[in-house]
């Protein structure tokens, strides 16, 4: 899975690990390579016990492989700090941001570290929450609240899959701005997101919601990481158009959301009908709470 | 019998002439295809922004000559494996001069390493150099192809006359 992406010396060590438990690989220039394996960070070491130090050349090699020798084709992603490579592998990039005259980032140069996240499908992980948000009688607009790395994307993906399995057919639109949910490569979803799901990858939520509602007439829109005011506005517009929205947001709990952008309005106006709070307390994907539209706990 | 030998001699010398012209024909065709490749790359960057591998595949499917296809496949393989410098010693490209090979290596080494603007600038630059090589190769072929034929046939005829 990673042979095409990693330098030979690093791959030869990574290959010995069980890919099912390998979550991340962090390569920082002139620093030891780090992996997150079975939920723990550890240094990659040669059999002699010596740490693997990452060179500039190796970082460049990973970047060239990830972009299939076509940096220009990935520049719109690179300037946002990530690349989605084959197989849904998400590569975060850190380096010097280059900006245009109007302060818009145009690219990242002198890349200093690369963070490779290996996607894992956890089929059935939404079983517990699904009964609270969807049935043949209808689907509830839901916001998944979680800190980074607590499994919200995996949960959203499984929800999309399970919605397709309901007896009643719902047309689902998956807005995958950062290619994380379906990980489309050459127009094909690398990860299973259900058979009644249309996927719009790469565009902004505002663009995808507006055009998607107009052109694809979805019953449900599923999207990841609401970040900006535009994203929230797109959600509101969709829900006012009668489309249910299942989305996620970075926060520790629902109380944190009152401090963020326009989320306060979203919550006080009861636009979302369910809130699922996730954490990593008892492992990735721990369900802390499920709240209804009045923020009453209905699952603890 | 002697006339048959003479005819064979003229025909075979014509083939020798054709063989001698092969290098210049290959070079001419190669640069024309290189120009086509740069056009495809430019078009892709401006409109489609597809990865280079797909442009290469599209280009290869547009080439009908099997040997030419093999030559370009070899270059693309070297490019994909990061061994572009090996082009210099490739037997399949022996019809190219050192200067021409250097241009190729420079072009493929820089390909795909920049954003759209950088990439277009590089391709544009290489394209104008390739155009120069192409027009030189075409002129040389036009000027000498007929001459090589005529000379080789003339040699065949002279030998035939000597035999007779």
Short mmCIF file of C-alpha atoms in Angstrom, two decimals:
data_model
loop_
_atom_site.label_atom_id
_atom_site.label_comp_id
_atom_site.label_asym_id
_atom_site.label_seq_id
_atom_site.Cartn_x
_atom_site.Cartn_y
_atom_site.Cartn_z
CA UNK A 1 0.00 0.00 0.00
CA UNK A 2 2.87 2.37 0.77
CA UNK A 3 5.69 1.00 -1.39
CA UNK A 4 5.08 3.48 -4.19
CA UNK A 5 5.08 6.39 -1.76
CA UNK A 6 7.92 5.88 0.70
CA UNK A 7 11.70 5.89 0.22
CA UNK A 8 13.08 2.35 0.17
CA UNK A 9 14.82 2.49 3.56
CA UNK A 10 11.71 3.75 5.33
CA UNK A 11 9.38 1.37 3.50
CA UNK A 12 11.54 -1.63 4.42
CA UNK A 13 10.89 -0.82 8.10
CA UNK A 14 7.24 0.19 7.76
CA UNK A 15 6.52 -3.01 5.86
CA UNK A 16 7.27 -5.02 9.02
CA UNK A 17 4.37 -3.33 10.84
CA UNK A 18 0.78 -4.49 10.59
CA UNK A 19 -0.84 -1.95 8.25
CA UNK A 20 -4.19 -2.45 10.04
CA UNK A 21 -2.72 -0.79 13.12
CA UNK A 22 -0.56 1.80 11.38
CA UNK A 23 -2.27 5.17 11.63
CA UNK A 24 0.35 7.80 10.79
CA UNK A 25 3.88 8.29 9.55
CA UNK A 26 5.58 11.60 10.31
CA UNK A 27 8.66 12.57 8.34
CA UNK A 28 10.42 15.72 9.51
CA UNK A 29 13.54 17.03 7.80
CA UNK A 30 16.72 15.94 9.64
CA UNK A 31 14.63 14.40 12.42
CA UNK A 32 13.83 10.78 13.25
CA UNK A 33 10.87 9.27 11.39
CA UNK A 34 7.89 8.74 13.64
CA UNK A 35 4.95 6.36 13.31
CA UNK A 36 1.70 6.11 15.19
CA UNK A 37 1.20 2.40 15.66
CA UNK A 38 -1.55 0.81 17.73
CA UNK A 39 -2.43 4.26 19.03
CA UNK A 40 1.09 5.10 20.23
CA UNK A 41 3.80 7.30 18.74
CA UNK A 42 7.11 5.54 18.22
CA UNK A 43 10.35 6.14 16.32
CA UNK A 44 11.16 4.04 13.30
CA UNK A 45 14.40 2.22 14.00
CA UNK A 46 16.76 0.03 12.03
CA UNK A 47 17.29 -3.52 13.39
CA UNK A 48 20.44 -2.17 15.08
CA UNK A 49 18.24 0.17 17.12
CA UNK A 50 19.46 3.26 15.28
CA UNK A 51 16.77 5.84 14.52
CA UNK A 52 15.91 6.63 10.89
CA UNK A 53 16.72 10.26 10.15
CA UNK A 54 14.80 11.83 7.28
CA UNK A 55 16.73 13.74 4.61
CA UNK A 56 15.55 16.56 2.37
CA UNK A 57 15.93 14.27 -0.63
CA UNK A 58 13.62 11.70 0.96
CA UNK A 59 10.97 14.35 1.63
CA UNK A 60 11.19 15.45 -2.00
CA UNK A 61 10.87 11.86 -3.13
CA UNK A 62 7.70 11.34 -1.09
CA UNK A 63 6.27 14.55 -2.50
CA UNK A 64 7.07 13.57 -6.08
CA UNK A 65 5.58 10.12 -5.60
CA UNK A 66 2.47 11.48 -3.90
CA UNK A 67 1.88 13.94 -6.73
CA UNK A 68 2.71 11.30 -9.38
CA UNK A 69 5.49 13.58 -10.67
CA UNK A 70 2.83 16.21 -11.40
CA UNK A 71 3.13 18.88 -8.77
CA UNK A 72 1.01 21.32 -10.79
CA UNK A 73 -1.94 18.92 -10.71
CA UNK A 74 -1.92 18.95 -6.91
CA UNK A 75 -1.04 22.60 -6.30
CA UNK A 76 -4.58 23.58 -5.34
CA UNK A 77 -4.31 21.01 -2.54
CA UNK A 78 -0.68 21.78 -1.68
CA UNK A 79 -1.43 25.44 -1.04
CA UNK A 80 -4.03 24.30 1.49
CA UNK A 81 -1.38 22.15 3.13
CA UNK A 82 -2.31 18.66 2.07
CA UNK A 83 -2.35 16.12 -0.74
CA UNK A 84 -4.78 13.26 -1.09
CA UNK A 85 -2.83 10.49 -2.71
CA UNK A 86 -3.84 7.15 -4.21
CA UNK A 87 -5.73 4.88 -1.84
CA UNK A 88 -7.11 7.80 0.13
CA UNK A 89 -3.81 8.43 1.88
CA UNK A 90 -3.89 11.93 3.28
CA UNK A 91 -0.58 13.74 3.32
CA UNK A 92 -0.24 16.90 5.38
CA UNK A 93 2.56 19.25 4.38
CA UNK A 94 4.45 21.85 6.39
CA UNK A 95 6.87 24.33 4.91
CA UNK A 96 7.14 27.95 3.84
CA UNK A 97 3.87 29.30 2.52
CA UNK A 98 4.26 31.44 -0.59
CA UNK A 99 1.64 34.16 -1.01
CA UNK A 100 0.55 36.26 -3.94
CA UNK A 101 0.18 40.05 -3.90
CA UNK A 102 -3.29 39.76 -2.38
CA UNK A 103 -1.93 37.54 0.43
CA UNK A 104 -3.59 34.41 -0.95
CA UNK A 105 -1.36 31.35 -0.56
CA UNK A 106 -0.06 30.17 -3.95
CA UNK A 107 1.99 27.19 -2.84
CA UNK A 108 4.23 25.78 -0.12
CA UNK A 109 7.98 25.69 -0.72
CA UNK A 110 10.94 24.26 1.21
CA UNK A 111 8.84 21.49 2.65
CA UNK A 112 10.06 20.65 6.13
CA UNK A 113 7.74 17.88 7.18
CA UNK A 114 5.25 15.44 5.79
CA UNK A 115 2.51 13.76 7.75
CA UNK A 116 1.07 10.64 6.15
CA UNK A 117 -2.30 9.48 7.45
CA UNK A 118 -3.39 6.00 6.45
CA UNK A 119 -7.16 5.69 6.11
CA UNK A 120 -8.92 2.83 7.83
CA UNK A 121 -12.44 1.80 7.14
CA UNK A 122 -14.23 0.65 10.28
CA UNK A 123 -17.33 -0.98 8.91
CA UNK A 124 -20.14 -0.87 11.44
CA UNK A 125 -18.64 1.82 13.68
CA UNK A 126 -21.82 3.90 13.37
CA UNK A 127 -24.06 1.08 14.58
CA UNK A 128 -24.53 2.63 18.01
CA UNK A 129 -25.38 6.14 16.79
CA UNK A 130 -27.24 5.24 13.63
CA UNK A 131 -30.54 4.44 15.35
CA UNK A 132 -30.57 7.96 16.80
CA UNK A 133 -30.12 9.71 13.47
CA UNK A 134 -31.62 7.66 10.65
CA UNK A 135 -34.37 5.19 9.99
CA UNK A 136 -36.82 4.38 7.23
CA UNK A 137 -39.05 7.08 8.74
CA UNK A 138 -36.53 9.82 8.15
CA UNK A 139 -33.05 11.15 8.74
CA UNK A 140 -32.15 13.83 11.25
CA UNK A 141 -29.72 16.65 10.56
CA UNK A 142 -26.74 15.75 12.70
CA UNK A 143 -23.54 17.43 13.79
CA UNK A 144 -20.66 15.27 14.90
CA UNK A 145 -18.47 17.13 17.38
CA UNK A 146 -15.01 15.78 17.90
CA UNK A 147 -11.40 16.83 18.45
CA UNK A 148 -8.98 15.90 15.61
CA UNK A 149 -8.19 12.21 15.31
CA UNK A 150 -11.21 10.97 17.25
CA UNK A 151 -12.80 9.21 14.30
CA UNK A 152 -15.37 11.64 12.96
CA UNK A 153 -14.49 11.03 9.30
CA UNK A 154 -14.63 7.26 9.75
CA UNK A 155 -17.99 7.63 11.49
CA UNK A 156 -19.38 9.88 8.72
CA UNK A 157 -18.27 7.39 6.09
CA UNK A 158 -19.99 4.54 7.89
CA UNK A 159 -23.16 6.60 8.29
CA UNK A 160 -23.15 7.23 4.51
CA UNK A 161 -22.71 3.50 3.92
CA UNK A 162 -25.53 2.58 6.30
CA UNK A 163 -27.96 5.13 4.85
CA UNK A 164 -27.57 3.32 1.51
CA UNK A 165 -28.52 0.08 3.26
CA UNK A 166 -31.88 1.36 4.55
CA UNK A 167 -34.99 -0.07 2.89
CA UNK A 168 -36.15 3.39 1.98
CA UNK A 169 -33.87 4.83 -0.66
CA UNK A 170 -32.34 8.17 0.22
CA UNK A 171 -30.23 10.02 -2.31
CA UNK A 172 -27.12 11.06 -0.56
CA UNK A 173 -24.68 13.76 -1.65
CA UNK A 174 -21.23 13.45 -0.17
CA UNK A 175 -19.37 16.75 -0.22
CA UNK A 176 -15.76 15.70 0.12
CA UNK A 177 -13.86 18.97 0.02
CA UNK A 178 -10.54 17.49 1.11
CA UNK A 179 -10.87 14.04 -0.48
CA UNK A 180 -10.98 12.40 2.96
CA UNK A 181 -14.41 10.83 3.05
CA UNK A 182 -14.51 8.91 -0.22
CA UNK A 183 -10.88 9.50 -1.26
CA UNK A 184 -11.76 9.68 -4.93
CA UNK A 185 -8.88 8.92 -7.25
CA UNK A 186 -9.42 9.33 -11.01
CA UNK A 187 -13.11 9.81 -10.25
CA UNK A 188 -13.45 6.50 -8.40
CA UNK A 189 -14.20 6.34 -4.67
CA UNK A 190 -11.40 4.42 -2.98
CA UNK A 191 -13.47 3.94 0.15
CA UNK A 192 -16.99 2.54 0.35
CA UNK A 193 -19.52 5.32 0.94
CA UNK A 194 -22.65 3.48 -0.10
CA UNK A 195 -24.30 2.86 -3.42
CA UNK A 196 -26.88 5.66 -3.32
CA UNK A 197 -24.24 8.32 -2.85
CA UNK A 198 -23.15 11.01 -5.29
CA UNK A 199 -19.74 12.44 -4.55
CA UNK A 200 -18.52 15.97 -5.17
CA UNK A 201 -14.80 16.13 -4.41
CA UNK A 202 -12.44 19.04 -4.19
CA UNK A 203 -14.83 22.00 -4.46
CA UNK A 204 -15.75 24.25 -1.58
CA UNK A 205 -18.81 23.39 0.47
CA UNK A 206 -20.54 26.55 -0.73
CA UNK A 207 -20.04 25.51 -4.36
CA UNK A 208 -20.89 21.84 -3.80
CA UNK A 209 -24.00 22.50 -1.70
CA UNK A 210 -25.44 25.11 -4.08
CA UNK A 211 -24.79 23.16 -7.27
CA UNK A 212 -25.47 19.81 -5.69
CA UNK A 213 -28.93 20.79 -4.46
CA UNK A 214 -29.75 22.29 -7.84
CA UNK A 215 -28.38 19.54 -10.04
CA UNK A 216 -28.51 16.34 -7.99
CA UNK A 217 -31.54 16.90 -5.76
CA UNK A 218 -30.21 15.05 -2.71
CA UNK A 219 -32.25 14.05 0.34
CA UNK A 220 -29.21 14.14 2.57
CA UNK A 221 -25.88 15.94 2.34
CA UNK A 222 -22.95 14.51 4.24
CA UNK A 223 -19.84 16.60 4.71
CA UNK A 224 -16.75 16.82 6.86
CA UNK A 225 -15.21 19.58 8.96
CA UNK A 226 -17.35 22.70 8.97
CA UNK A 227 -14.71 25.40 9.34
CA UNK A 228 -15.72 28.76 7.95
CA UNK A 229 -18.76 31.00 8.02
CA UNK A 230 -19.33 30.06 4.37
CA UNK A 231 -19.56 26.39 5.37
CA UNK A 232 -22.17 27.18 8.01
CA UNK A 233 -24.12 29.33 5.59
CA UNK A 234 -24.07 26.49 3.05
CA UNK A 235 -25.48 24.14 5.71
CA UNK A 236 -28.21 26.58 6.67
CA UNK A 237 -29.20 27.10 3.04
CA UNK A 238 -29.36 23.36 2.45
CA UNK A 239 -31.48 22.72 5.52
CA UNK A 240 -33.82 25.57 4.60
CA UNK A 241 -34.20 23.87 1.22
CA UNK A 242 -35.47 20.77 2.99
CA UNK A 243 -32.25 18.79 2.70
CA UNK A 244 -30.94 17.02 5.78
CA UNK A 245 -27.28 17.64 6.59
CA UNK A 246 -24.93 15.35 8.46
CA UNK A 247 -21.66 17.14 9.15
CA UNK A 248 -18.75 17.25 11.53
CA UNK A 249 -16.86 19.96 13.35
CA UNK A 250 -13.70 20.19 15.42
CA UNK A 251 -14.47 20.87 19.07
CA UNK A 252 -14.18 19.09 22.39
CA UNK A 253 -17.90 19.24 23.12
CA UNK A 254 -21.08 21.14 22.27
CA UNK A 255 -20.28 23.89 24.79
CA UNK A 256 -17.12 24.79 22.84
CA UNK A 257 -19.25 25.43 19.79
CA UNK A 258 -20.92 28.42 21.39
CA UNK A 259 -17.55 30.16 21.02
CA UNK A 260 -17.09 29.31 17.34
CA UNK A 261 -18.22 31.40 14.33
CA UNK A 262 -21.96 31.14 13.85
CA UNK A 263 -22.42 27.83 15.58
CA UNK A 264 -24.18 29.53 18.44
CA UNK A 265 -26.96 30.56 16.06
CA UNK A 266 -27.08 27.07 14.58
CA UNK A 267 -27.60 25.62 18.02
CA UNK A 268 -30.01 28.14 19.45
CA UNK A 269 -32.17 28.02 16.34
CA UNK A 270 -32.18 24.23 16.61
CA UNK A 271 -31.07 23.77 13.04
CA UNK A 272 -29.38 20.47 13.83
CA UNK A 273 -31.58 17.83 15.40
CA UNK A 274 -28.81 15.62 16.79
CA UNK A 275 -25.32 16.23 18.18
CA UNK A 276 -22.87 13.39 18.57
CA UNK A 277 -19.85 14.11 20.76
CA UNK A 278 -16.83 11.92 20.10
CA UNK A 279 -13.51 11.58 21.88
CA UNK A 280 -10.51 9.25 22.05
CA UNK A 281 -10.89 8.65 25.79
CA UNK A 282 -11.53 4.92 25.49
CA UNK A 283 -9.96 4.59 22.06
CA UNK A 284 -10.66 6.34 18.77
CA UNK A 285 -14.36 6.83 18.16
CA UNK A 286 -15.56 6.82 21.79
CA UNK A 287 -19.12 8.16 21.87
CA UNK A 288 -19.27 10.59 24.76
CA UNK A 289 -22.79 11.89 24.29
CA UNK A 290 -25.66 12.12 21.90
CA UNK A 291 -27.79 15.24 22.30
CA UNK A 292 -31.12 16.19 20.79
CA UNK A 293 -31.99 19.58 19.27
CA UNK A 294 -32.65 21.01 22.75
CA UNK A 295 -29.17 19.84 23.81
CA UNK A 296 -30.68 17.23 26.11
CA UNK A 297 -28.57 14.15 26.46
CA UNK A 298 -30.29 11.14 24.95
CA UNK A 299 -27.29 8.78 25.11
CA UNK A 300 -24.51 8.73 27.63
CA UNK B 1 22.64 -13.96 -65.52
CA UNK B 2 24.99 -11.02 -65.29
CA UNK B 3 22.07 -8.63 -65.83
CA UNK B 4 20.16 -10.19 -62.95
CA UNK B 5 23.20 -9.65 -60.72
CA UNK B 6 23.36 -6.02 -61.87
CA UNK B 7 19.68 -5.43 -61.11
CA UNK B 8 20.12 -7.02 -57.65
CA UNK B 9 23.15 -4.81 -57.07
CA UNK B 10 21.21 -1.62 -57.91
CA UNK B 11 18.26 -2.67 -55.77
CA UNK B 12 20.48 -3.59 -52.80
CA UNK B 13 22.42 -0.35 -53.06
CA UNK B 14 19.09 1.49 -52.99
CA UNK B 15 18.32 -0.33 -49.74
CA UNK B 16 21.74 0.67 -48.38
CA UNK B 17 20.84 4.27 -49.25
CA UNK B 18 17.55 3.90 -47.43
CA UNK B 19 19.35 2.47 -44.39
CA UNK B 20 21.73 5.42 -44.39
CA UNK B 21 18.74 7.81 -44.46
CA UNK B 22 17.06 6.02 -41.55
CA UNK B 23 18.80 8.06 -38.88
CA UNK B 24 17.67 11.39 -40.30
CA UNK B 25 14.11 10.13 -40.85
CA UNK B 26 13.93 8.87 -37.28
CA UNK B 27 15.25 12.14 -35.92
CA UNK B 28 12.77 14.18 -37.92
CA UNK B 29 9.83 12.02 -36.82
CA UNK B 30 11.05 11.97 -33.21
CA UNK B 31 11.17 15.75 -32.90
CA UNK B 32 7.76 16.10 -34.55
CA UNK B 33 6.38 13.71 -31.93
CA UNK B 34 8.19 15.57 -29.18
CA UNK B 35 6.45 18.74 -30.31
CA UNK B 36 3.13 16.92 -30.19
CA UNK B 37 3.95 15.80 -26.65
CA UNK B 38 4.73 19.34 -25.50
CA UNK B 39 1.44 20.51 -27.01
CA UNK B 40 -0.44 17.79 -25.15
CA UNK B 41 1.33 18.69 -21.91
CA UNK B 42 0.52 22.37 -22.34
CA UNK B 43 -3.12 21.64 -23.15
CA UNK B 44 -3.37 19.40 -20.12
CA UNK B 45 -1.91 21.95 -17.73
CA UNK B 46 -4.14 24.75 -19.04
CA UNK B 47 -7.42 22.83 -19.08
CA UNK B 48 -7.43 19.42 -17.47
CA UNK B 49 -4.62 19.45 -14.91
CA UNK B 50 -4.37 15.69 -15.15
CA UNK B 51 -1.27 13.88 -13.88
CA UNK B 52 1.61 13.48 -16.33
CA UNK B 53 1.30 9.70 -16.42
CA UNK B 54 -2.14 10.03 -18.03
CA UNK B 55 -0.85 12.55 -20.59
CA UNK B 56 1.93 10.12 -21.48
CA UNK B 57 -0.58 7.31 -21.94
CA UNK B 58 -2.77 9.50 -24.11
CA UNK B 59 0.25 10.50 -26.17
CA UNK B 60 1.41 6.89 -26.61
CA UNK B 61 -2.02 5.88 -27.82
CA UNK B 62 -1.84 8.56 -30.49
CA UNK B 63 1.41 7.17 -31.95
CA UNK B 64 0.94 4.53 -34.63
CA UNK B 65 4.56 3.55 -35.27
CA UNK B 66 5.44 0.69 -32.93
CA UNK B 67 9.16 1.49 -32.76
CA UNK B 68 8.49 5.14 -32.02
CA UNK B 69 6.06 4.04 -29.31
CA UNK B 70 8.79 1.86 -27.79
CA UNK B 71 11.24 4.75 -27.82
CA UNK B 72 8.85 7.06 -26.00
CA UNK B 73 7.80 4.30 -23.59
CA UNK B 74 11.45 3.90 -22.70
CA UNK B 75 11.82 7.62 -22.01
CA UNK B 76 8.62 7.68 -19.92
CA UNK B 77 9.76 4.64 -17.93
CA UNK B 78 13.09 6.32 -17.18
CA UNK B 79 11.18 9.44 -16.15
CA UNK B 80 8.83 7.53 -13.84
CA UNK B 81 11.68 5.69 -12.16
CA UNK B 82 13.67 8.90 -11.73
CA UNK B 83 16.46 7.72 -14.05
CA UNK B 84 16.13 10.32 -16.77
CA UNK B 85 19.92 10.63 -17.06
CA UNK B 86 20.06 7.11 -18.47
CA UNK B 87 18.56 8.46 -21.69
CA UNK B 88 22.08 9.49 -22.64
CA UNK B 89 23.18 5.88 -23.06
CA UNK B 90 19.96 4.45 -24.48
CA UNK B 91 20.67 2.49 -27.68
CA UNK B 92 17.15 3.17 -28.90
CA UNK B 93 17.97 6.88 -29.10
CA UNK B 94 21.36 6.56 -30.75
CA UNK B 95 20.13 8.63 -33.71
CA UNK B 96 20.10 11.72 -31.48
CA UNK B 97 23.18 13.87 -31.00
CA UNK B 98 24.62 14.56 -27.56
CA UNK B 99 23.19 18.08 -27.64
CA UNK B 100 19.73 16.76 -28.46
CA UNK B 101 19.89 14.18 -25.67
CA UNK B 102 20.96 16.88 -23.21
CA UNK B 103 17.87 18.88 -24.14
CA UNK B 104 15.67 15.84 -23.58
CA UNK B 105 17.23 15.10 -20.20
CA UNK B 106 16.87 18.71 -19.11
CA UNK B 107 13.25 18.79 -20.21
CA UNK B 108 12.22 15.58 -18.47
CA UNK B 109 14.19 16.37 -15.32
CA UNK B 110 12.21 19.56 -14.81
CA UNK B 111 8.86 18.14 -15.87
CA UNK B 112 6.22 17.99 -13.13
CA UNK B 113 8.34 19.70 -10.51
CA UNK B 114 6.59 23.07 -10.45
CA UNK B 115 3.18 24.70 -10.33
CA UNK B 116 1.21 25.46 -13.51
CA UNK B 117 2.98 28.74 -14.33
CA UNK B 118 6.46 27.29 -13.84
CA UNK B 119 5.51 24.17 -15.76
CA UNK B 120 4.08 26.12 -18.69
CA UNK B 121 7.18 28.33 -18.81
CA UNK B 122 9.48 25.29 -18.85
CA UNK B 123 7.47 23.53 -21.54
CA UNK B 124 7.28 26.71 -23.62
CA UNK B 125 11.08 27.11 -23.39
CA UNK B 126 11.79 23.48 -24.24
CA UNK B 127 9.20 23.58 -27.01
CA UNK B 128 10.97 26.42 -28.84
CA UNK B 129 14.29 24.54 -28.61
CA UNK B 130 12.62 21.37 -29.87
CA UNK B 131 11.11 23.38 -32.73
CA UNK B 132 14.63 24.48 -33.72
CA UNK B 133 15.92 20.93 -33.63
CA UNK B 134 12.87 19.75 -35.49
CA UNK B 135 13.18 22.27 -38.30
CA UNK B 136 16.92 21.53 -38.58
CA UNK B 137 16.21 17.80 -38.70
CA UNK B 138 13.49 18.35 -41.32
CA UNK B 139 15.71 20.56 -43.49
CA UNK B 140 18.58 18.10 -43.24
CA UNK B 141 16.30 15.21 -44.17
CA UNK B 142 14.75 17.04 -47.10
CA UNK B 143 18.17 18.08 -48.38
CA UNK B 144 19.96 14.80 -47.96
CA UNK B 145 17.37 12.04 -48.17
CA UNK B 146 17.11 12.23 -51.97
CA UNK B 147 20.84 12.70 -52.30
CA UNK B 148 21.61 9.55 -50.29
CA UNK B 149 19.19 7.57 -52.46
CA UNK B 150 20.56 8.90 -55.69
CA UNK B 151 24.16 8.41 -54.60
CA UNK B 152 23.62 4.84 -53.48
CA UNK B 153 21.76 3.97 -56.68
CA UNK B 154 24.55 5.62 -58.66
CA UNK B 155 27.13 3.52 -56.79
CA UNK B 156 25.06 0.42 -57.63
CA UNK B 157 24.94 1.41 -61.29
CA UNK B 158 28.68 2.11 -61.43
CA UNK B 159 29.43 -1.27 -59.87
CA UNK B 160 27.07 -2.93 -62.36
CA UNK B 161 28.82 -1.21 -65.26
CA UNK B 162 32.19 -2.33 -63.95
CA UNK B 163 30.93 -5.92 -63.67
CA UNK B 164 29.52 -5.81 -67.21
#
